[in-house]
PDB file of C-alpha atoms in Angstrom:
ATOM      1  CA  MET W 617     -12.795 -36.219 -24.434  1.00 49.00           C
ATOM      2  CA  LYS W 618     -11.504 -32.835 -23.341  1.00 56.00           C
ATOM      3  CA  LYS W 619     -13.820 -30.767 -21.231  1.00 58.00           C
ATOM      4  CA  LYS W 620     -14.314 -27.069 -21.882  1.00 60.00           C
ATOM      5  CA  GLY W 621     -11.451 -25.070 -20.383  1.00 62.00           C
ATOM      6  CA  GLN W 622      -9.058 -28.036 -20.346  1.00 65.00           C
ATOM      7  CA  GLU W 623      -5.928 -28.813 -22.334  1.00 65.00           C
ATOM      8  CA  ASP W 624      -4.234 -32.224 -22.105  1.00 69.00           C
ATOM      9  CA  GLY W 625      -6.299 -32.935 -19.001  1.00 66.00           C
ATOM     10  CA  ARG W 626      -5.201 -29.703 -17.296  1.00 79.00           C
ATOM     11  CA  LEU W 627      -7.542 -26.931 -16.229  1.00 80.00           C
ATOM     12  CA  ILE W 628      -6.894 -23.707 -18.120  1.00 85.00           C
ATOM     13  CA  ILE W 629      -7.824 -20.502 -16.335  1.00 90.00           C
ATOM     14  CA  LYS W 630      -7.388 -16.899 -17.378  1.00 93.00           C
ATOM     15  CA  PRO W 631      -7.619 -13.584 -15.526  1.00 96.00           C
ATOM     16  CA  ILE W 632     -11.036 -12.016 -15.219  1.00 98.00           C
ATOM     17  CA  ALA W 633      -9.666  -8.708 -13.930  1.00 98.00           C
ATOM     18  CA  LYS W 634      -6.646  -6.803 -12.692  1.00 98.00           C
ATOM     19  CA  ILE W 635      -6.236  -4.967  -9.420  1.00 97.00           C
ATOM     20  CA  PHE W 636      -4.544  -1.575  -9.336  1.00 97.00           C
ATOM     21  CA  THR W 637      -2.840  -0.550  -6.096  1.00 95.00           C
ATOM     22  CA  ASP W 638      -0.222   1.829  -4.707  1.00 93.00           C
ATOM     23  CA  PHE W 639       2.557  -0.790  -4.963  1.00 93.00           C
ATOM     24  CA  PRO W 640       4.459  -0.669  -8.288  1.00 92.00           C
ATOM     25  CA  THR W 641       6.959  -3.277  -7.011  1.00 88.00           C
ATOM     26  CA  LYS W 642       6.887  -6.212  -4.572  1.00 85.00           C
ATOM     27  CA  PHE W 643       9.002  -4.441  -1.958  1.00 85.00           C
ATOM     28  CA  GLY W 644       6.872  -3.170   0.907  1.00 84.00           C
ATOM     29  CA  ILE W 645       3.646  -4.996   0.105  1.00 83.00           C
ATOM     30  CA  PRO W 646       1.903  -6.233   3.300  1.00 80.00           C
ATOM     31  CA  ARG W 647       2.498  -9.925   3.853  1.00 72.00           C
ATOM     32  CA  GLN W 648      -1.213 -10.572   4.372  1.00 70.00           C
ATOM     33  CA  SER W 649      -4.433  -8.937   3.263  1.00 68.00           C
ATOM     34  CA  GLY W 650      -6.198  -6.916   5.937  1.00 64.00           C
ATOM     35  CA  LEU W 651      -2.990  -5.876   7.705  1.00 64.00           C
ATOM     36  CA  GLY W 652      -3.127  -2.543   5.936  1.00 63.00           C
ATOM     37  CA  GLY W 653      -6.763  -1.599   6.383  1.00 71.00           C
ATOM     38  CA  LYS W 654      -6.392   1.764   4.633  1.00 81.00           C
ATOM     39  CA  LEU W 655      -4.520   0.439   1.602  1.00 91.00           C
ATOM     40  CA  GLU W 656      -6.900   0.843  -1.317  1.00 92.00           C
ATOM     41  CA  GLY W 657      -7.216  -0.804  -4.677  1.00 95.00           C
ATOM     42  CA  GLU W 658      -9.419  -0.840  -7.765  1.00 97.00           C
ATOM     43  CA  ILE W 659     -10.470  -4.049  -9.483  1.00 98.00           C
ATOM     44  CA  VAL W 660     -11.043  -3.498 -13.199  1.00 98.00           C
ATOM     45  CA  PHE W 661     -12.558  -6.376 -15.165  1.00 98.00           C
ATOM     46  CA  GLU W 662     -11.211  -7.556 -18.489  1.00 98.00           C
ATOM     47  CA  PRO W 663     -13.466  -6.420 -21.397  1.00 97.00           C
ATOM     48  CA  GLU W 664     -15.324  -9.721 -21.768  1.00 97.00           C
ATOM     49  CA  TYR W 665     -16.294  -9.718 -18.066  1.00 97.00           C
ATOM     50  CA  ARG W 666     -17.564  -6.141 -17.814  1.00 97.00           C
ATOM     51  CA  ASN W 667     -21.211  -7.188 -17.710  1.00 97.00           C
ATOM     52  CA  PRO W 668     -22.913  -5.445 -14.746  1.00 97.00           C
ATOM     53  CA  ASP W 669     -25.077  -8.542 -14.232  1.00 98.00           C
ATOM     54  CA  ALA W 670     -21.954 -10.450 -13.102  1.00 97.00           C
ATOM     55  CA  VAL W 671     -21.736  -8.388  -9.890  1.00 98.00           C
ATOM     56  CA  ARG W 672     -25.468  -8.134  -9.218  1.00 97.00           C
ATOM     57  CA  GLY W 673     -26.016  -8.692  -5.485  1.00 98.00           C
ATOM     58  CA  LEU W 674     -22.352  -8.279  -4.566  1.00 98.00           C
ATOM     59  CA  GLU W 675     -23.127  -4.887  -3.005  1.00 97.00           C
ATOM     60  CA  GLU W 676     -24.832  -6.739  -0.135  1.00 97.00           C
ATOM     61  CA  TYR W 677     -21.463  -8.029   1.095  1.00 97.00           C
ATOM     62  CA  SER W 678     -18.869  -6.058   3.054  1.00 97.00           C
ATOM     63  CA  HIS W 679     -15.938  -8.363   2.188  1.00 97.00           C
ATOM     64  CA  ILE W 680     -14.905 -10.454  -0.791  1.00 97.00           C
ATOM     65  CA  TRP W 681     -12.367 -13.175  -1.511  1.00 97.00           C
ATOM     66  CA  LEU W 682      -9.877 -12.613  -4.311  1.00 97.00           C
ATOM     67  CA  ILE W 683      -8.033 -15.450  -6.025  1.00 97.00           C
ATOM     68  CA  TRP W 684      -5.048 -14.009  -7.851  1.00 95.00           C
ATOM     69  CA  GLU W 685      -1.607 -14.745  -9.250  1.00 94.00           C
ATOM     70  CA  PHE W 686       1.792 -14.105  -7.695  1.00 88.00           C
ATOM     71  CA  SER W 687       2.759 -12.838 -11.136  1.00 76.00           C
ATOM     72  CA  GLU W 688       6.245 -11.719 -10.065  1.00 72.00           C
ATOM     73  CA  SER W 689       7.031 -14.975  -8.234  1.00 65.00           C
ATOM     74  CA  VAL W 690       6.409 -17.566 -10.957  1.00 65.00           C
ATOM     75  CA  ARG W 691       9.063 -20.303 -10.992  1.00 68.00           C
ATOM     76  CA  SER W 692       9.595 -23.395 -13.106  1.00 73.00           C
ATOM     77  CA  GLY W 693       9.977 -25.655 -10.060  1.00 77.00           C
ATOM     78  CA  TRP W 694       8.932 -25.704  -6.443  1.00 81.00           C
ATOM     79  CA  SER W 695      10.303 -26.505  -2.988  1.00 85.00           C
ATOM     80  CA  ALA W 696       8.545 -28.496  -0.276  1.00 91.00           C
ATOM     81  CA  THR W 697       9.779 -26.043   2.375  1.00 88.00           C
ATOM     82  CA  VAL W 698      10.111 -22.262   2.563  1.00 82.00           C
ATOM     83  CA  ARG W 699      11.589 -19.767   5.015  1.00 77.00           C
ATOM     84  CA  PRO W 700       8.922 -17.376   6.355  1.00 73.00           C
ATOM     85  CA  PRO W 701      10.276 -13.834   6.910  1.00 68.00           C
ATOM     86  CA  ARG W 702       8.571 -13.529  10.290  1.00 64.00           C
ATOM     87  CA  LEU W 703      10.634 -16.482  11.560  1.00 64.00           C
ATOM     88  CA  GLY W 704      13.837 -14.645  10.721  1.00 61.00           C
ATOM     89  CA  GLY W 705      14.270 -16.106   7.254  1.00 62.00           C
ATOM     90  CA  ASN W 706      16.272 -19.091   8.548  1.00 69.00           C
ATOM     91  CA  THR W 707      13.650 -21.551   9.821  1.00 79.00           C
ATOM     92  CA  ARG W 708      12.129 -23.823   7.197  1.00 85.00           C
ATOM     93  CA  VAL W 709       8.521 -24.993   7.318  1.00 86.00           C
ATOM     94  CA  GLY W 710       6.297 -26.772   4.827  1.00 90.00           C
ATOM     95  CA  VAL W 711       5.113 -24.647   1.922  1.00 87.00           C
ATOM     96  CA  PHE W 712       1.501 -25.659   2.585  1.00 88.00           C
ATOM     97  CA  ALA W 713       1.830 -24.412   6.179  1.00 85.00           C
ATOM     98  CA  THR W 714       2.574 -20.901   4.915  1.00 82.00           C
ATOM     99  CA  ARG W 715       1.226 -18.262   2.547  1.00 80.00           C
ATOM    100  CA  SER W 716       4.530 -17.933   0.743  1.00 81.00           C
ATOM    101  CA  PRO W 717       4.291 -16.778  -2.898  1.00 81.00           C
ATOM    102  CA  PHE W 718       6.670 -19.588  -3.934  1.00 84.00           C
ATOM    103  CA  ARG W 719       4.186 -22.420  -4.421  1.00 86.00           C
ATOM    104  CA  PRO W 720       3.549 -25.247  -6.916  1.00 87.00           C
ATOM    105  CA  ASN W 721       0.816 -23.039  -8.388  1.00 88.00           C
ATOM    106  CA  PRO W 722       1.478 -19.302  -7.814  1.00 88.00           C
ATOM    107  CA  LEU W 723      -2.028 -18.490  -6.561  1.00 92.00           C
ATOM    108  CA  GLY W 724      -2.825 -16.036  -3.790  1.00 92.00           C
ATOM    109  CA  LEU W 725      -5.961 -15.753  -1.663  1.00 94.00           C
ATOM    110  CA  SER W 726      -6.988 -12.476  -0.043  1.00 93.00           C
ATOM    111  CA  SER W 727      -9.997 -11.282   1.901  1.00 94.00           C
ATOM    112  CA  VAL W 728     -10.575  -7.556   1.347  1.00 95.00           C
ATOM    113  CA  TRP W 729     -13.177  -4.952   2.241  1.00 96.00           C
ATOM    114  CA  LEU W 730     -15.578  -4.092  -0.580  1.00 97.00           C
ATOM    115  CA  GLU W 731     -15.988  -0.343  -0.285  1.00 96.00           C
ATOM    116  CA  GLU W 732     -18.030   0.449  -3.379  1.00 97.00           C
ATOM    117  CA  ILE W 733     -19.036  -0.731  -6.835  1.00 98.00           C
ATOM    118  CA  LEU W 734     -18.706   1.972  -9.468  1.00 97.00           C
ATOM    119  CA  TYR W 735     -20.589   1.562 -12.724  1.00 97.00           C
ATOM    120  CA  THR W 736     -18.624   3.268 -15.496  1.00 96.00           C
ATOM    121  CA  LYS W 737     -19.183   3.594 -19.229  1.00 94.00           C
ATOM    122  CA  ASP W 738     -15.646   2.797 -20.328  1.00 95.00           C
ATOM    123  CA  ARG W 739     -14.551   0.159 -17.779  1.00 96.00           C
ATOM    124  CA  GLY W 740     -17.820  -1.434 -16.716  1.00 97.00           C
ATOM    125  CA  PRO W 741     -18.292  -2.197 -13.007  1.00 98.00           C
ATOM    126  CA  VAL W 742     -15.196  -1.266 -10.981  1.00 98.00           C
ATOM    127  CA  LEU W 743     -14.755  -2.624  -7.458  1.00 98.00           C
ATOM    128  CA  LYS W 744     -13.222  -0.257  -4.908  1.00 98.00           C
ATOM    129  CA  VAL W 745     -11.567  -2.379  -2.201  1.00 97.00           C
ATOM    130  CA  ARG W 746      -9.507  -1.847   0.934  1.00 94.00           C
ATOM    131  CA  GLY W 747      -6.937  -3.915   2.821  1.00 92.00           C
ATOM    132  CA  VAL W 748      -4.991  -5.029  -0.257  1.00 92.00           C
ATOM    133  CA  ASP W 749      -1.731  -6.981  -0.338  1.00 90.00           C
ATOM    134  CA  MET W 750      -1.144  -7.083  -4.087  1.00 91.00           C
ATOM    135  CA  MET W 751       1.148  -5.355  -6.543  1.00 93.00           C
ATOM    136  CA  ASN W 752      -0.207  -2.894  -9.079  1.00 95.00           C
ATOM    137  CA  GLY W 753      -1.585  -4.736 -12.108  1.00 95.00           C
ATOM    138  CA  THR W 754      -1.872  -8.145 -10.428  1.00 95.00           C
ATOM    139  CA  PRO W 755      -4.091 -10.586 -12.382  1.00 96.00           C
ATOM    140  CA  VAL W 756      -7.273 -11.654 -10.569  1.00 98.00           C
ATOM    141  CA  TYR W 757      -8.722 -15.070 -11.450  1.00 97.00           C
ATOM    142  CA  ASP W 758     -11.884 -15.131  -9.400  1.00 98.00           C
ATOM    143  CA  ILE W 759     -13.987 -13.130  -6.956  1.00 98.00           C
ATOM    144  CA  LYS W 760     -16.244 -14.692  -4.333  1.00 97.00           C
ATOM    145  CA  PRO W 761     -18.322 -13.163  -1.535  1.00 97.00           C
ATOM    146  CA  TYR W 762     -17.098 -13.546   2.032  1.00 96.00           C
ATOM    147  CA  SER W 763     -19.767 -15.119   4.248  1.00 95.00           C
ATOM    148  CA  PRO W 764     -19.190 -14.465   7.981  1.00 93.00           C
ATOM    149  CA  SER W 765     -21.388 -17.367   9.076  1.00 92.00           C
ATOM    150  CA  ILE W 766     -19.427 -19.819   6.921  1.00 92.00           C
ATOM    151  CA  ASP W 767     -15.922 -18.387   6.499  1.00 91.00           C
ATOM    152  CA  CYS W 768     -15.292 -17.178  10.058  1.00 88.00           C
ATOM    153  CA  HIS W 769     -14.009 -19.748  12.573  1.00 87.00           C
ATOM    154  CA  PRO W 770     -13.361 -18.071  15.975  1.00 87.00           C
ATOM    155  CA  GLU W 771     -12.054 -21.335  17.428  1.00 90.00           C
ATOM    156  CA  ALA W 772      -9.398 -21.788  14.724  1.00 84.00           C
ATOM    157  CA  LEU W 773      -5.710 -22.210  15.592  1.00 84.00           C
ATOM    158  CA  GLY W 774      -3.356 -19.761  13.905  1.00 77.00           C
ATOM    159  CA  GLY W 775      -0.011 -21.578  13.985  1.00 76.00           C
ATOM    160  CA  LEU W 776       3.114 -19.549  13.311  1.00 68.00           C
ATOM    161  CA  ALA W 777       1.043 -16.593  12.068  1.00 66.00           C
ATOM    162  CA  GLU W 778      -0.336 -16.089  15.577  1.00 65.00           C
ATOM    163  CA  ARG W 779       3.068 -16.394  17.189  1.00 63.00           C
ATOM    164  CA  THR W 780       4.426 -13.512  15.145  1.00 61.00           C
ATOM    165  CA  ARG W 781       1.367 -11.275  14.767  1.00 63.00           C
ATOM    166  CA  ASP W 782       2.467  -8.691  17.353  1.00 64.00           C
ATOM    167  CA  TYR W 783       5.773  -7.947  15.620  1.00 73.00           C
ATOM    168  CA  GLY W 784       6.103  -4.338  14.539  1.00 81.00           C
ATOM    169  CA  LEU W 785       8.296  -1.253  14.377  1.00 90.00           C
ATOM    170  CA  LYS W 786       7.852   2.233  15.730  1.00 94.00           C
ATOM    171  CA  VAL W 787       7.698   4.649  12.782  1.00 95.00           C
ATOM    172  CA  GLU W 788       9.083   8.177  12.870  1.00 96.00           C
ATOM    173  CA  ILE W 789       8.467  10.567   9.967  1.00 95.00           C
ATOM    174  CA  PRO W 790       9.291  14.282  10.169  1.00 94.00           C
ATOM    175  CA  GLU W 791       6.128  16.303   9.596  1.00 95.00           C
ATOM    176  CA  GLU W 792       7.802  18.102   6.691  1.00 94.00           C
ATOM    177  CA  LEU W 793       8.181  14.779   4.862  1.00 94.00           C
ATOM    178  CA  LEU W 794       4.811  13.345   5.843  1.00 94.00           C
ATOM    179  CA  SER W 795       3.057  16.421   4.463  1.00 93.00           C
ATOM    180  CA  ARG W 796       4.177  15.404   0.955  1.00 94.00           C
ATOM    181  CA  ILE W 797       1.906  12.352   1.089  1.00 93.00           C
ATOM    182  CA  ALA W 798      -1.811  12.794   0.363  1.00 92.00           C
ATOM    183  CA  LYS W 799      -3.776  12.722   3.607  1.00 92.00           C
ATOM    184  CA  GLU W 800      -5.887   9.755   2.575  1.00 90.00           C
ATOM    185  CA  LYS W 801      -2.763   7.655   1.973  1.00 92.00           C
ATOM    186  CA  ARG W 802      -0.782   8.472   5.106  1.00 92.00           C
ATOM    187  CA  GLU W 803      -2.314   5.877   7.395  1.00 91.00           C
ATOM    188  CA  GLY W 804      -1.764   3.143   4.839  1.00 90.00           C
ATOM    189  CA  LEU W 805       1.886   4.131   4.426  1.00 93.00           C
ATOM    190  CA  LEU W 806       2.449   4.188   8.191  1.00 92.00           C
ATOM    191  CA  THR W 807       0.927   0.728   8.494  1.00 89.00           C
ATOM    192  CA  VAL W 808       3.173  -0.702   5.782  1.00 90.00           C
ATOM    193  CA  LEU W 809       6.293   0.780   7.363  1.00 93.00           C
ATOM    194  CA  SER W 810       5.376  -0.441  10.844  1.00 90.00           C
ATOM    195  CA  GLN W 811       5.225  -4.005   9.518  1.00 86.00           C
ATOM    196  CA  ASP W 812       8.921  -3.804   8.533  1.00 88.00           C
ATOM    197  CA  PRO W 813       9.132  -4.034   4.729  1.00 86.00           C
ATOM    198  CA  ARG W 814      12.798  -5.083   4.788  1.00 84.00           C
ATOM    199  CA  PRO W 815      13.860  -8.570   3.672  1.00 76.00           C
ATOM    200  CA  SER W 816      14.217 -10.741   6.781  1.00 69.00           C
ATOM    201  CA  TYR W 817      17.974 -11.147   6.280  1.00 68.00           C
ATOM    202  CA  GLN W 818      18.642  -7.378   6.223  1.00 72.00           C
ATOM    203  CA  LYS W 819      19.543  -6.058   9.680  1.00 78.00           C
ATOM    204  CA  ASP W 820      22.157  -3.386   8.928  1.00 84.00           C
ATOM    205  CA  PRO W 821      21.197  -0.315  11.017  1.00 88.00           C
ATOM    206  CA  GLU W 822      23.191   1.984   8.697  1.00 90.00           C
ATOM    207  CA  ARG W 823      21.623   0.859   5.460  1.00 93.00           C
ATOM    208  CA  ILE W 824      19.080   3.146   3.792  1.00 94.00           C
ATOM    209  CA  TYR W 825      16.262   1.305   2.053  1.00 93.00           C
ATOM    210  CA  GLY W 826      14.019   2.559  -0.719  1.00 92.00           C
ATOM    211  CA  MET W 827      10.370   1.594  -1.176  1.00 92.00           C
ATOM    212  CA  GLU W 828       7.992   2.800  -3.871  1.00 94.00           C
ATOM    213  CA  PHE W 829       4.521   3.772  -2.714  1.00 94.00           C
ATOM    214  CA  ALA W 830       1.922   5.534  -4.873  1.00 92.00           C
ATOM    215  CA  ASP W 831       3.730   8.440  -6.586  1.00 91.00           C
ATOM    216  CA  TRP W 832       6.634   8.465  -4.150  1.00 94.00           C
ATOM    217  CA  GLU W 833       9.881   6.752  -3.255  1.00 95.00           C
ATOM    218  CA  ILE W 834      10.182   6.358   0.508  1.00 95.00           C
ATOM    219  CA  ARG W 835      13.696   6.080   1.969  1.00 95.00           C
ATOM    220  CA  PHE W 836      14.211   4.862   5.506  1.00 95.00           C
ATOM    221  CA  ARG W 837      16.545   3.141   7.965  1.00 95.00           C
ATOM    222  CA  VAL W 838      15.836   0.880  10.945  1.00 94.00           C
ATOM    223  CA  ARG W 839      17.665   0.998  14.264  1.00 93.00           C
ATOM    224  CA  GLU W 840      16.606  -0.865  17.398  1.00 90.00           C
ATOM    225  CA  GLN W 841      13.015  -1.440  16.305  1.00 90.00           C
ATOM    226  CA  VAL W 842      12.559   2.171  15.195  1.00 95.00           C
ATOM    227  CA  LEU W 843      12.007   2.915  11.503  1.00 95.00           C
ATOM    228  CA  THR W 844      12.938   6.488  10.582  1.00 96.00           C
ATOM    229  CA  VAL W 845      11.945   7.954   7.234  1.00 97.00           C
ATOM    230  CA  CYS W 846      14.807  10.071   5.941  1.00 94.00           C
ATOM    231  CA  GLY W 847      13.522  11.035   2.515  1.00 95.00           C
ATOM    232  CA  ILE W 848      10.394  11.127   0.342  1.00 95.00           C
ATOM    233  CA  TYR W 849      10.911  11.810  -3.357  1.00 94.00           C
ATOM    234  CA  PRO W 850       8.741  11.724  -6.487  1.00 93.00           C
ATOM    235  CA  ARG W 851       9.004   8.407  -8.314  1.00 85.00           C
ATOM    236  CA  LYS W 852      11.339   8.643 -11.277  1.00 77.00           C
ATOM    237  CA  ASP W 853       9.473   6.370 -13.676  1.00 60.00           C
ATOM    238  CA  GLY W 854       6.273   8.368 -13.622  1.00 49.00           C
ATOM    239  CA  VAL W 855       4.163   5.236 -14.190  1.00 45.00           C
ATOM    240  CA  LYS W 856       0.514   5.617 -13.293  1.00 44.00           C
ATOM    241  CA  ILE W 857      -0.644   3.460 -10.408  1.00 41.00           C
ATOM    242  CA  LYS W 858      -4.342   3.244 -11.157  1.00 45.00           C
ATOM    243  CA  GLY W 859      -5.827   1.457 -14.130  1.00 41.00           C
ATOM    244  CA  GLU W 860      -6.888   3.293 -17.232  1.00 38.00           C
TER     245      GLU W 860
END
C-alpha cells in the first residue's frame, strides 16, 4: 500500500516556498551560507503554505535551516567523486565529503540568519533572511529552526573546508564605481568578490569576467590575488530580483 506522498515506493516532495536573492545566475554565489553575512534574501511561501500559523514561534529563533534544490545543477546521473574549487579544481574527493551541487539528489542545506517575519496581505508571512548562498527563485523544500544547543558542535573537525577557509582576494573598486551600488548592498558585494567568484580553472590575469549582482553587471579582473573592478553597468535583462 502506498503511503501518502509516495509514488512507486519513492518519497515525493514539492517546494513550500521560493527564496529571492540578488543572484540572477549561479556565477558569483557564495560557496557556503554565512560567508556573505550581508547578502539578503526573502522567502515567499507558495499559496497553500501561506498560513501564518505555520511560522508561529519561529520569531524566537535567530537562525533557521533551509533545505532547498540546486535547481540549475540537476543531472540525470551522478559521480562518486567531485573536484572542489577550493582545492584548485583538480583534486577529486568523495561527493559525500563535500557540499558540491552535483549530488545523487540535488538538495542543498543552508543555515541563515532570520532577520524578520513580515505578515503581508498578498503573500502571507515573508521571511527576511541574511547570509544566503542561493540563486534568485530557488525552490525551498523545508524550513527548520536552528538550535544552538543541539546543532552547534565546537569540537567538530572541519576537513578540507577548514584547510581552505582563509583563502581570499584583496578587492579594489574605484569610488566612482562603488557609488553606483546601493549602500546597503555594498558590503555583500565586496564579500562575494573577495571570495573569488571565478571558476577554479580560470587563472588568466588579462581576462575580464562579468558577474550579475542585484540590478548590476560587475566586470572585474584578477592579478596576483588582487581583484579589481573595472566596470559596473545596469543589467540588460531588466528582470526583477525580488519576488512579486
